Tab-separated table of C-alpha atoms in Angstrom:
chain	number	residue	atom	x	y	z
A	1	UNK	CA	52.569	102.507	120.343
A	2	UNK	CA	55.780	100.445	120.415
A	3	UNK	CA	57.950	103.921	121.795
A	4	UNK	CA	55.468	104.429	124.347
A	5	UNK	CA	56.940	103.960	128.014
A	6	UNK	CA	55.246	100.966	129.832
A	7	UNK	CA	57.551	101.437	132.964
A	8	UNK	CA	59.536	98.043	132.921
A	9	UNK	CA	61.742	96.562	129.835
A	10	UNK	CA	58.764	95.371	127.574
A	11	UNK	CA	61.757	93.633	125.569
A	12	UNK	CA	61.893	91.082	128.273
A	13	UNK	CA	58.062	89.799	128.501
A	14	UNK	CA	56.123	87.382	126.886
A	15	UNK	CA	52.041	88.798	127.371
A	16	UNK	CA	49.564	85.835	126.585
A	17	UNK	CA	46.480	85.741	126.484
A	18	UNK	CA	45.360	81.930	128.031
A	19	UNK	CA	40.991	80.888	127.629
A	20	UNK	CA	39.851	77.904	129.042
A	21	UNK	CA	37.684	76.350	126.211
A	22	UNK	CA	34.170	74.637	127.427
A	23	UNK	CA	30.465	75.189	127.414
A	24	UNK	CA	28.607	79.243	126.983
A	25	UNK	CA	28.860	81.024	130.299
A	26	UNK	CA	24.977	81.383	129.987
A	27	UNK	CA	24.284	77.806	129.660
A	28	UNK	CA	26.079	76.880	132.792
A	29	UNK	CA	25.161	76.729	136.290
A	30	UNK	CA	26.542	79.025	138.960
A	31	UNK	CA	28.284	76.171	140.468
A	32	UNK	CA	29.760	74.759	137.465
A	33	UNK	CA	30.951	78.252	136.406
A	34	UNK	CA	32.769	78.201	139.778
A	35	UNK	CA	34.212	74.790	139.408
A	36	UNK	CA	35.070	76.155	135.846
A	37	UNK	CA	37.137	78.815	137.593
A	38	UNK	CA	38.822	76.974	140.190
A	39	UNK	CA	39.696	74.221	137.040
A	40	UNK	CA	41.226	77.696	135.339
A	41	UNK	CA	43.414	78.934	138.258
A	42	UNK	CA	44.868	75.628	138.987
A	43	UNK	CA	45.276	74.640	135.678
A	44	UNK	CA	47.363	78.317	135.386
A	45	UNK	CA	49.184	77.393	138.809
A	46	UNK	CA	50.077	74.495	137.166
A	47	UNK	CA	51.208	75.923	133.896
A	48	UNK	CA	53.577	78.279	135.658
A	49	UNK	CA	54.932	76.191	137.701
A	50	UNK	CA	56.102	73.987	134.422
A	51	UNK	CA	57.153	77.739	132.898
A	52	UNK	CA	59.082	78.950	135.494
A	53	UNK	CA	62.012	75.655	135.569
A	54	UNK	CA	62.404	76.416	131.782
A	55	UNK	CA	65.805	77.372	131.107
A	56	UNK	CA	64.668	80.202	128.870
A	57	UNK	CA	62.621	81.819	132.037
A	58	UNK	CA	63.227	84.155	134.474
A	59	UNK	CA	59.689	84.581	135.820
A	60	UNK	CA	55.758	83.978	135.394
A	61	UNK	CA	53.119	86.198	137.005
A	62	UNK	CA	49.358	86.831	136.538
A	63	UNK	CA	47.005	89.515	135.620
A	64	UNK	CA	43.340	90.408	135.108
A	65	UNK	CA	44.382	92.834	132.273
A	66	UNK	CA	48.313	92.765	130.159
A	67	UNK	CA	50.241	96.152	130.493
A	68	UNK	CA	49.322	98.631	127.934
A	69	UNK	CA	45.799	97.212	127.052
A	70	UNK	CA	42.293	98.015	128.273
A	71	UNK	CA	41.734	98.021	132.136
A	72	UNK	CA	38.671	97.676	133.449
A	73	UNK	CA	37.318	101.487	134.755
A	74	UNK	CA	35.456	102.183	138.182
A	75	UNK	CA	34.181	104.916	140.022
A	76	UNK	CA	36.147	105.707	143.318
A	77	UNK	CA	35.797	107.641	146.105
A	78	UNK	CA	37.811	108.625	149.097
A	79	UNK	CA	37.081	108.220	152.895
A	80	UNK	CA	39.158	111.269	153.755
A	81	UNK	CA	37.906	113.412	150.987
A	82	UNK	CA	34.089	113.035	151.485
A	83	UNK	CA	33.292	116.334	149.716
A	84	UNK	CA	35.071	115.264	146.636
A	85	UNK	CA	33.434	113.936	143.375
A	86	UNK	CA	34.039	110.103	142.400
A	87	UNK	CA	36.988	109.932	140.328
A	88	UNK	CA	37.415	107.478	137.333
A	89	UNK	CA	39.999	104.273	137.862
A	90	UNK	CA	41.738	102.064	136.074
A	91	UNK	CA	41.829	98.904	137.553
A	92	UNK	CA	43.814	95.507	137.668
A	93	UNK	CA	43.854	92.066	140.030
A	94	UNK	CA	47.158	91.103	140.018
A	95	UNK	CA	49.277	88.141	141.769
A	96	UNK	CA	51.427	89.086	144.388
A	97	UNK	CA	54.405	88.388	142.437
A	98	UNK	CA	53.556	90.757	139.506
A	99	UNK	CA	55.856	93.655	140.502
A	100	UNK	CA	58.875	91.487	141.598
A	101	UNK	CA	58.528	89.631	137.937
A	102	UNK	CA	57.917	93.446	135.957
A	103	UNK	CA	61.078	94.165	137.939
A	104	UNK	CA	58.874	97.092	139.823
A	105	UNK	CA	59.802	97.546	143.304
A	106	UNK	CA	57.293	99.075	146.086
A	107	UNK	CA	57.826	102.530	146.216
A	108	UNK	CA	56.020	103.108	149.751
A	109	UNK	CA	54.193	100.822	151.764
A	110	UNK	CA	54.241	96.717	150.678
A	111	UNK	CA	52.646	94.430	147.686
A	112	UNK	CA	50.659	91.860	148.144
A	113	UNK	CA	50.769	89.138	150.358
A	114	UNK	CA	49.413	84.992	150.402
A	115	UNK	CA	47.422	86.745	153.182
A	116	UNK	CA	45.514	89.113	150.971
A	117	UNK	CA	44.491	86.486	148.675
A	118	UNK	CA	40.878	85.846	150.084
A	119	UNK	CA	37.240	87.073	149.211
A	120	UNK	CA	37.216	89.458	151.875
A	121	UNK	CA	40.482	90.680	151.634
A	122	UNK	CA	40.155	94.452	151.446
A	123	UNK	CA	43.541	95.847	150.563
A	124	UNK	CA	44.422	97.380	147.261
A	125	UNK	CA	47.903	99.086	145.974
A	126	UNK	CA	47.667	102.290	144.040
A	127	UNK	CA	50.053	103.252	141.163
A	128	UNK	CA	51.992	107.111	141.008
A	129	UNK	CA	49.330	108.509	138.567
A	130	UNK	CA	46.464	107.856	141.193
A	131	UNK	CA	48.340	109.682	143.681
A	132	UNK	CA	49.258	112.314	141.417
A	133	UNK	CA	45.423	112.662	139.764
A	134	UNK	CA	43.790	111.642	143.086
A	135	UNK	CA	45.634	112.957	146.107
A	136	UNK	CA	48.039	115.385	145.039
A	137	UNK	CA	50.797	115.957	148.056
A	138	UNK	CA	49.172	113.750	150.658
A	139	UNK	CA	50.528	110.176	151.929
A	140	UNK	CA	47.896	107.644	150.321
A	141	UNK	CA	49.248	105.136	152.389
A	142	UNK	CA	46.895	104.093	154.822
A	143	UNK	CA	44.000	105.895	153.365
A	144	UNK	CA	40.923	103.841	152.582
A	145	UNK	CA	38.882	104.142	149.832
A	146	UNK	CA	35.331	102.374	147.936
A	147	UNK	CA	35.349	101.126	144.706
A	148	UNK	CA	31.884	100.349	142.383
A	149	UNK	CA	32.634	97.192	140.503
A	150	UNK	CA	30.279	99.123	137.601
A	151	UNK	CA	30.889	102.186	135.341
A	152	UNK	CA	28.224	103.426	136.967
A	153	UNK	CA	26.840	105.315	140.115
A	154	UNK	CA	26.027	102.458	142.598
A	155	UNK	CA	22.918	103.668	144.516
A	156	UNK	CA	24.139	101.953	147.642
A	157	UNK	CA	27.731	103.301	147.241
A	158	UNK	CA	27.988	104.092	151.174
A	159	UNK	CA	27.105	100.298	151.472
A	160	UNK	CA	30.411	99.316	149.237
A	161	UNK	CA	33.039	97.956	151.770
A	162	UNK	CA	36.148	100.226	152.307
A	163	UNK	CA	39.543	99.205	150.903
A	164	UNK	CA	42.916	100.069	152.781
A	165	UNK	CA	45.896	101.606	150.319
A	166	UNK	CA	48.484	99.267	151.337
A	167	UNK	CA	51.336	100.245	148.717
A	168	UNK	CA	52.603	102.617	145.707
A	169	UNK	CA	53.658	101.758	142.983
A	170	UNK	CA	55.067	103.431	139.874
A	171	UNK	CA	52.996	103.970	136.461
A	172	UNK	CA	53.176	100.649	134.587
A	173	UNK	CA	50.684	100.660	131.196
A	174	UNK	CA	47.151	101.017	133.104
A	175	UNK	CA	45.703	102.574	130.650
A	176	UNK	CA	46.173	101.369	126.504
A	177	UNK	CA	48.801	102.540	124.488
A	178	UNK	CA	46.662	104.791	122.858
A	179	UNK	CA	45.105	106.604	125.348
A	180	UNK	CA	47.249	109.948	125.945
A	181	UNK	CA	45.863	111.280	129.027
A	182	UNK	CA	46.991	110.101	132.361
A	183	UNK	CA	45.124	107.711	134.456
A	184	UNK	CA	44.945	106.504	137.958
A	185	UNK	CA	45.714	102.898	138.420
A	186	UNK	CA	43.817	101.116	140.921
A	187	UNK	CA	45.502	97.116	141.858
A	188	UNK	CA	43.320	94.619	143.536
A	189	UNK	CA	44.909	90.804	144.712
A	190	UNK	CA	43.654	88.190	142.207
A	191	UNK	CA	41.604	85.461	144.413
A	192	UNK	CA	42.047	82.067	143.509
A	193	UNK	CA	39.208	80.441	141.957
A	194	UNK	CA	37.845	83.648	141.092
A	195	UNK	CA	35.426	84.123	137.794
A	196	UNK	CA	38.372	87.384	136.825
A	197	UNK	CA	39.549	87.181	133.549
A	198	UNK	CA	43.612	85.830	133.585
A	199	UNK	CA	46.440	86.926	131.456
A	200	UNK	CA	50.279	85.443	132.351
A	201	UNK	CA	53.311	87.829	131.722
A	202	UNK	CA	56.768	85.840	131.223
A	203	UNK	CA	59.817	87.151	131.977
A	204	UNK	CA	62.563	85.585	129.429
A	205	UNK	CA	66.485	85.789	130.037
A	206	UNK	CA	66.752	87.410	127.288
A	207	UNK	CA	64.442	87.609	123.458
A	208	UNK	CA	61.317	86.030	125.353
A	209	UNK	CA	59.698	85.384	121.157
A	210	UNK	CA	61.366	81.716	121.320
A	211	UNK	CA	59.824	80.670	124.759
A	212	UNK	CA	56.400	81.400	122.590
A	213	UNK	CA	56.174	77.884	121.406
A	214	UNK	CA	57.118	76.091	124.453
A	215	UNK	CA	54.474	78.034	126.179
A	216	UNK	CA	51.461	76.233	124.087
A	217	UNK	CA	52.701	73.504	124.176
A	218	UNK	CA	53.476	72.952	128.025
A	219	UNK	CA	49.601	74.582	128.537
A	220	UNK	CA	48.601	71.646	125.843
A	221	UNK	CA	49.947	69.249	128.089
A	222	UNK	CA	48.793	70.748	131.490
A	223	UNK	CA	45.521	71.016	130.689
A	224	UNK	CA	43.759	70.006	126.873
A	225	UNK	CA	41.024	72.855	127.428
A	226	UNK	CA	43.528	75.714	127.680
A	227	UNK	CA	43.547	77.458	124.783
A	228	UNK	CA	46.650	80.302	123.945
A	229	UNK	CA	44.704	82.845	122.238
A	230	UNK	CA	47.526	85.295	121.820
């Protein structure tokens, strides 16, 4: 596990795993689980802001799932290739900032923009192993695909809204460090506000273990309920 290639200087980063402590999901209202989330996300804006003026940083970024641990799988089919079966996904919402921080330049196409980060957006950026598993010698840029947001077979998958391929990426640990076969990687923009699960990356100038400390305690101070789980 700690030889295996994420695709950026792991040496660098600081992965943590930030909760927001407060009442059961189930208990809650859908409205106070939203104001819950919007608390989360600015409370994490917040919190990186604070991060990123430390002398010991070089650069904060969000995720839905840390490099090298469990993604979320989906089905996926392609508009273009409407005799094909679904194929299996990994899958990730990301800030727009997450490749410039992993030090992961755009390969083809662009990243994400402030402009994608709505409800409806319907962009998504696809890593080398999807194009290599997926769509072996074509251009995916451009191409548009659906996505089930369930492991399984959505009976009203021609009803799912299409998503454009916007940019490629190379491979960078969607899949766990375990897993030996390659996967497709599948990135999504992280909404604001959203109910998505949030992990921060750090980029340190140099042994990122010290900024570990400073880290709980500047999310301490931002916000009580923010817990540092890992």
């Amino acid at each position: 596990i700690a030889s295996k290639d994420a695709g950026f200087p792991t040496q660098e980063y600081l992965g943590v795993n930030v909760v927001m402590d407060g009442p059961a999901a189930e208990t809650m209202t859908r409205g106070a689980l939203d104001t819950l989330a919007t608390r989360f996300t600015s409370s994490m804006e917040t919190l990186r802001q604070r991060l990123e003026v430390e002398p010991g940083v070089a650069g904060v970024t969000f995720t839905s799932a840390l490099p090298q641990d469990y993604h979320a799988e989906r089905r996926l089919s392609v508009e273009s290739m409407p005799d094909s079966a679904l194929f299996w996904v990994s899958t990730a919402r990301i800030d727009p900032s997450y490749f410039t921080v992993l030090q992961s330049p755009i390969i083809q196409g662009r990243a994400f923009t402030s402009g994608d980060l709505s409800p409806d957006a319907r962009v998504v950026i696809v890593d080398q192993g999807f194009a290599n598993l997926v769509m072996p010698g074509r251009n995916v840029i451009g191409q548009r695909v659906r996505i089930s947001m369930t492991t399984k077979v959505d009976s009203n998958c021609a009803e799912l809204p299409w998503y454009e391929i916007v940019g490629l990426v190379k491979e960078l640990g969607m899949a766990t460090a375990l897993e030996r076969p390659p996967t497709a990687g599948v990135y999504m923009p992280y909404v604001p506000g959203s109910r998505t699960a949030l992990n921060m990356i750090v980029r340190g100038r140099g042994d990122p273990l010290p900024i570990g400390p400073r880290v709980r305690d500047l999310a301490a101070a931002v916000e009580p309920a923010l817990r540092i789980e890992q």
